[in-house]
Structure formats: C-alpha cells, structure tokens
Amino acid sequence: MDFTMIQAEELFEEPFLSEYKEELKFFYSELVHLNTQLFIIEKVIQFRFDLFTNPNQRIFLTLY
C-alpha cells in the first residue's frame, strides 16, 4: 500500500482533521526554523577565522 497517495481527509474525521492540520503546520514551521539555524551555523563554521587569529587563539565554535 502506498501511503503517500492517501489524503488526510481519508484518515481523519472532524475535529481530529483540523487538529492534525494545525499540528502539521506547527511541525513544518519548526522544521523551517531548524533548517534556517543549521544554514547559519554552517556559514559561521565555514568562515575564515584564520584571517583574524591563529588556530591556537580560536575559542569560538571550536570543533574537535
């Protein structure tokens, strides 16, 4: 059975359908927020700190 072809309306009846849709919107917005934060962190990590400090003086976002 291919679950991607099933619509939410086929699985839930009201009032559960509206609650499901609201929770799905919330989950999506949190996922977008997480993705944005990860993008920013990746850019910070890729920044060339060696232009300003030597490797021994770096304490900001040190990775081991």
CSV table of N, CA and C in Angstrom, one decimal:
chain,number,residue,atom,x,y,z
A,1,MET,N,0.8,-1.2,0.0
A,1,MET,CA,0.0,0.0,0.0
A,1,MET,C,0.9,1.2,0.0
A,2,ASP,N,0.6,2.2,-0.9
A,2,ASP,CA,1.4,3.4,-1.0
A,2,ASP,C,0.7,4.5,-0.1
A,3,PHE,N,1.3,4.8,1.0
A,3,PHE,CA,0.7,5.8,1.9
A,3,PHE,C,0.8,7.2,1.5
A,4,THR,N,1.7,7.5,0.5
A,4,THR,CA,1.8,8.8,0.0
A,4,THR,C,0.6,9.3,-0.8
A,5,MET,N,-0.2,8.3,-1.2
A,5,MET,CA,-1.4,8.7,-2.0
A,5,MET,C,-2.6,8.9,-1.2
A,6,ILE,N,-2.5,8.6,0.1
A,6,ILE,CA,-3.7,8.8,1.0
A,6,ILE,C,-3.8,10.2,1.5
A,7,GLN,N,-4.9,10.8,1.4
A,7,GLN,CA,-5.1,12.2,1.8
A,7,GLN,C,-5.5,12.2,3.3
A,8,ALA,N,-5.2,13.3,4.0
A,8,ALA,CA,-5.6,13.4,5.4
A,8,ALA,C,-7.1,13.2,5.7
A,9,GLU,N,-7.9,13.7,4.7
A,9,GLU,CA,-9.3,13.7,4.9
A,9,GLU,C,-9.8,12.2,4.9
A,10,GLU,N,-9.1,11.3,4.3
A,10,GLU,CA,-9.5,9.9,4.3
A,10,GLU,C,-9.1,9.2,5.6
A,11,LEU,N,-8.2,9.8,6.3
A,11,LEU,CA,-7.8,9.1,7.6
A,11,LEU,C,-8.5,9.7,8.8
A,12,PHE,N,-8.8,11.0,8.8
A,12,PHE,CA,-9.3,11.6,10.0
A,12,PHE,C,-10.7,12.2,9.7
A,13,GLU,N,-11.5,12.2,10.8
A,13,GLU,CA,-12.8,12.9,10.7
A,13,GLU,C,-12.6,14.2,11.6
A,14,GLU,N,-13.5,15.1,11.4
A,14,GLU,CA,-13.6,16.3,12.2
A,14,GLU,C,-13.9,15.9,13.6
A,15,PRO,N,-13.4,16.4,14.7
A,15,PRO,CA,-12.5,17.6,14.9
A,15,PRO,C,-11.0,17.2,14.8
A,16,PHE,N,-10.7,15.9,14.6
A,16,PHE,CA,-9.3,15.5,14.6
A,16,PHE,C,-8.6,16.0,13.3
A,17,LEU,N,-9.3,16.1,12.2
A,17,LEU,CA,-8.7,16.6,11.0
A,17,LEU,C,-8.1,18.0,11.1
A,18,SER,N,-8.9,18.9,11.7
A,18,SER,CA,-8.4,20.3,11.9
A,18,SER,C,-7.2,20.3,12.9
A,19,GLU,N,-7.3,19.5,13.9
A,19,GLU,CA,-6.2,19.4,14.9
A,19,GLU,C,-4.9,18.9,14.2
A,20,TYR,N,-5.1,17.9,13.4
A,20,TYR,CA,-4.0,17.3,12.6
A,20,TYR,C,-3.3,18.4,11.7
A,21,LYS,N,-4.2,19.1,11.0
A,21,LYS,CA,-3.6,20.2,10.1
A,21,LYS,C,-2.9,21.2,10.9
A,22,GLU,N,-3.4,21.6,12.0
A,22,GLU,CA,-2.7,22.7,12.8
A,22,GLU,C,-1.4,22.1,13.3
A,23,GLU,N,-1.4,20.9,13.8
A,23,GLU,CA,-0.1,20.3,14.3
A,23,GLU,C,0.9,20.2,13.1
A,24,LEU,N,0.4,19.8,12.0
A,24,LEU,CA,1.3,19.7,10.8
A,24,LEU,C,1.9,21.1,10.4
A,25,LYS,N,1.1,22.1,10.5
A,25,LYS,CA,1.6,23.5,10.2
A,25,LYS,C,2.7,23.9,11.2
A,26,PHE,N,2.4,23.5,12.5
A,26,PHE,CA,3.4,23.8,13.6
A,26,PHE,C,4.7,23.1,13.3
A,27,PHE,N,4.6,21.8,13.0
A,27,PHE,CA,5.8,21.0,12.7
A,27,PHE,C,6.6,21.5,11.6
A,28,TYR,N,5.9,21.9,10.5
A,28,TYR,CA,6.5,22.4,9.3
A,28,TYR,C,7.3,23.7,9.7
A,29,SER,N,6.7,24.6,10.4
A,29,SER,CA,7.3,25.9,10.8
A,29,SER,C,8.5,25.6,11.6
A,30,GLU,N,8.5,24.7,12.5
A,30,GLU,CA,9.6,24.3,13.4
A,30,GLU,C,10.8,23.7,12.5
A,31,LEU,N,10.4,22.9,11.5
A,31,LEU,CA,11.4,22.4,10.6
A,31,LEU,C,12.1,23.4,9.8
A,32,VAL,N,11.3,24.4,9.3
A,32,VAL,CA,11.9,25.5,8.6
A,32,VAL,C,12.8,26.3,9.5
A,33,HIS,N,12.4,26.6,10.7
A,33,HIS,CA,13.3,27.3,11.7
A,33,HIS,C,14.6,26.5,11.9
A,34,LEU,N,14.5,25.2,12.1
A,34,LEU,CA,15.7,24.4,12.3
A,34,LEU,C,16.6,24.5,11.1
A,35,ASN,N,16.0,24.4,9.9
A,35,ASN,CA,16.8,24.4,8.7
A,35,ASN,C,17.5,25.7,8.6
A,36,THR,N,16.9,26.8,8.9
A,36,THR,CA,17.5,28.1,8.8
A,36,THR,C,18.6,28.3,9.8
A,37,GLN,N,18.4,27.8,11.0
A,37,GLN,CA,19.5,27.8,12.0
A,37,GLN,C,20.7,27.0,11.6
A,38,LEU,N,20.5,25.8,11.1
A,38,LEU,CA,21.6,25.0,10.6
A,38,LEU,C,22.3,25.7,9.4
A,39,PHE,N,21.6,26.3,8.6
A,39,PHE,CA,22.3,27.0,7.5
A,39,PHE,C,23.2,28.1,8.0
A,40,ILE,N,22.7,28.9,9.0
A,40,ILE,CA,23.5,30.0,9.6
A,40,ILE,C,24.8,29.4,10.3
A,41,ILE,N,24.6,28.3,11.0
A,41,ILE,CA,25.7,27.7,11.7
A,41,ILE,C,26.7,27.2,10.7
A,42,GLU,N,26.3,26.6,9.6
A,42,GLU,CA,27.2,26.1,8.6
A,42,GLU,C,28.1,27.3,8.0
A,43,LYS,N,27.4,28.4,7.8
A,43,LYS,CA,28.1,29.6,7.3
A,43,LYS,C,29.1,30.1,8.3
A,44,VAL,N,28.8,30.1,9.6
A,44,VAL,CA,29.7,30.6,10.6
A,44,VAL,C,30.9,29.7,10.7
A,45,ILE,N,30.7,28.4,10.6
A,45,ILE,CA,31.7,27.4,10.7
A,45,ILE,C,32.7,27.5,9.5
A,46,GLN,N,32.1,27.8,8.3
A,46,GLN,CA,32.9,27.9,7.1
A,46,GLN,C,33.7,29.3,7.1
A,47,PHE,N,33.4,30.2,7.9
A,47,PHE,CA,34.1,31.5,7.9
A,47,PHE,C,35.6,31.3,8.2
A,48,ARG,N,36.4,32.1,7.5
A,48,ARG,CA,37.8,32.0,7.6
A,48,ARG,C,38.3,32.8,8.8
A,49,PHE,N,38.3,32.2,10.0
A,49,PHE,CA,38.8,32.9,11.2
A,49,PHE,C,40.3,33.1,11.1
A,50,ASP,N,41.0,32.3,10.3
A,50,ASP,CA,42.5,32.4,10.2
A,50,ASP,C,42.9,33.8,9.7
A,51,LEU,N,41.9,34.6,9.1
A,51,LEU,CA,42.2,35.9,8.7
A,51,LEU,C,42.5,36.8,9.9
A,52,PHE,N,41.9,36.5,11.0
A,52,PHE,CA,42.0,37.3,12.2
A,52,PHE,C,42.8,36.8,13.4
A,53,THR,N,42.8,35.4,13.5
A,53,THR,CA,43.5,34.8,14.6
A,53,THR,C,44.3,33.6,14.1
A,54,ASN,N,45.2,33.1,15.0
A,54,ASN,CA,45.8,31.9,14.7
A,54,ASN,C,45.0,30.7,15.3
A,55,PRO,N,45.2,29.5,14.9
A,55,PRO,CA,44.4,28.4,15.4
A,55,PRO,C,44.4,28.2,16.9
A,56,ASN,N,45.5,28.6,17.5
A,56,ASN,CA,45.5,28.4,19.0
A,56,ASN,C,44.7,29.4,19.7
A,57,GLN,N,44.4,30.5,19.1
A,57,GLN,CA,43.6,31.5,19.8
A,57,GLN,C,42.1,31.4,19.5
A,58,ARG,N,41.7,30.5,18.8
A,58,ARG,CA,40.3,30.4,18.4
A,58,ARG,C,39.5,29.7,19.6
A,59,ILE,N,38.5,30.3,20.1
A,59,ILE,CA,37.7,29.7,21.1
A,59,ILE,C,36.2,29.6,20.7
A,60,PHE,N,35.9,30.4,19.6
A,60,PHE,CA,34.6,30.5,19.1
A,60,PHE,C,34.3,29.3,18.2
A,61,LEU,N,33.3,28.5,18.5
A,61,LEU,CA,32.9,27.3,17.7
A,61,LEU,C,34.1,26.4,17.4
A,62,THR,N,34.8,26.0,18.4
A,62,THR,CA,35.9,25.1,18.2
A,62,THR,C,35.3,23.7,18.0
A,63,LEU,N,35.8,23.0,16.9
A,63,LEU,CA,35.4,21.6,16.7
A,63,LEU,C,36.5,20.7,16.9
A,64,TYR,N,36.3,19.6,17.6
A,64,TYR,CA,37.3,18.6,17.8
A,64,TYR,C,37.0,17.3,17.1
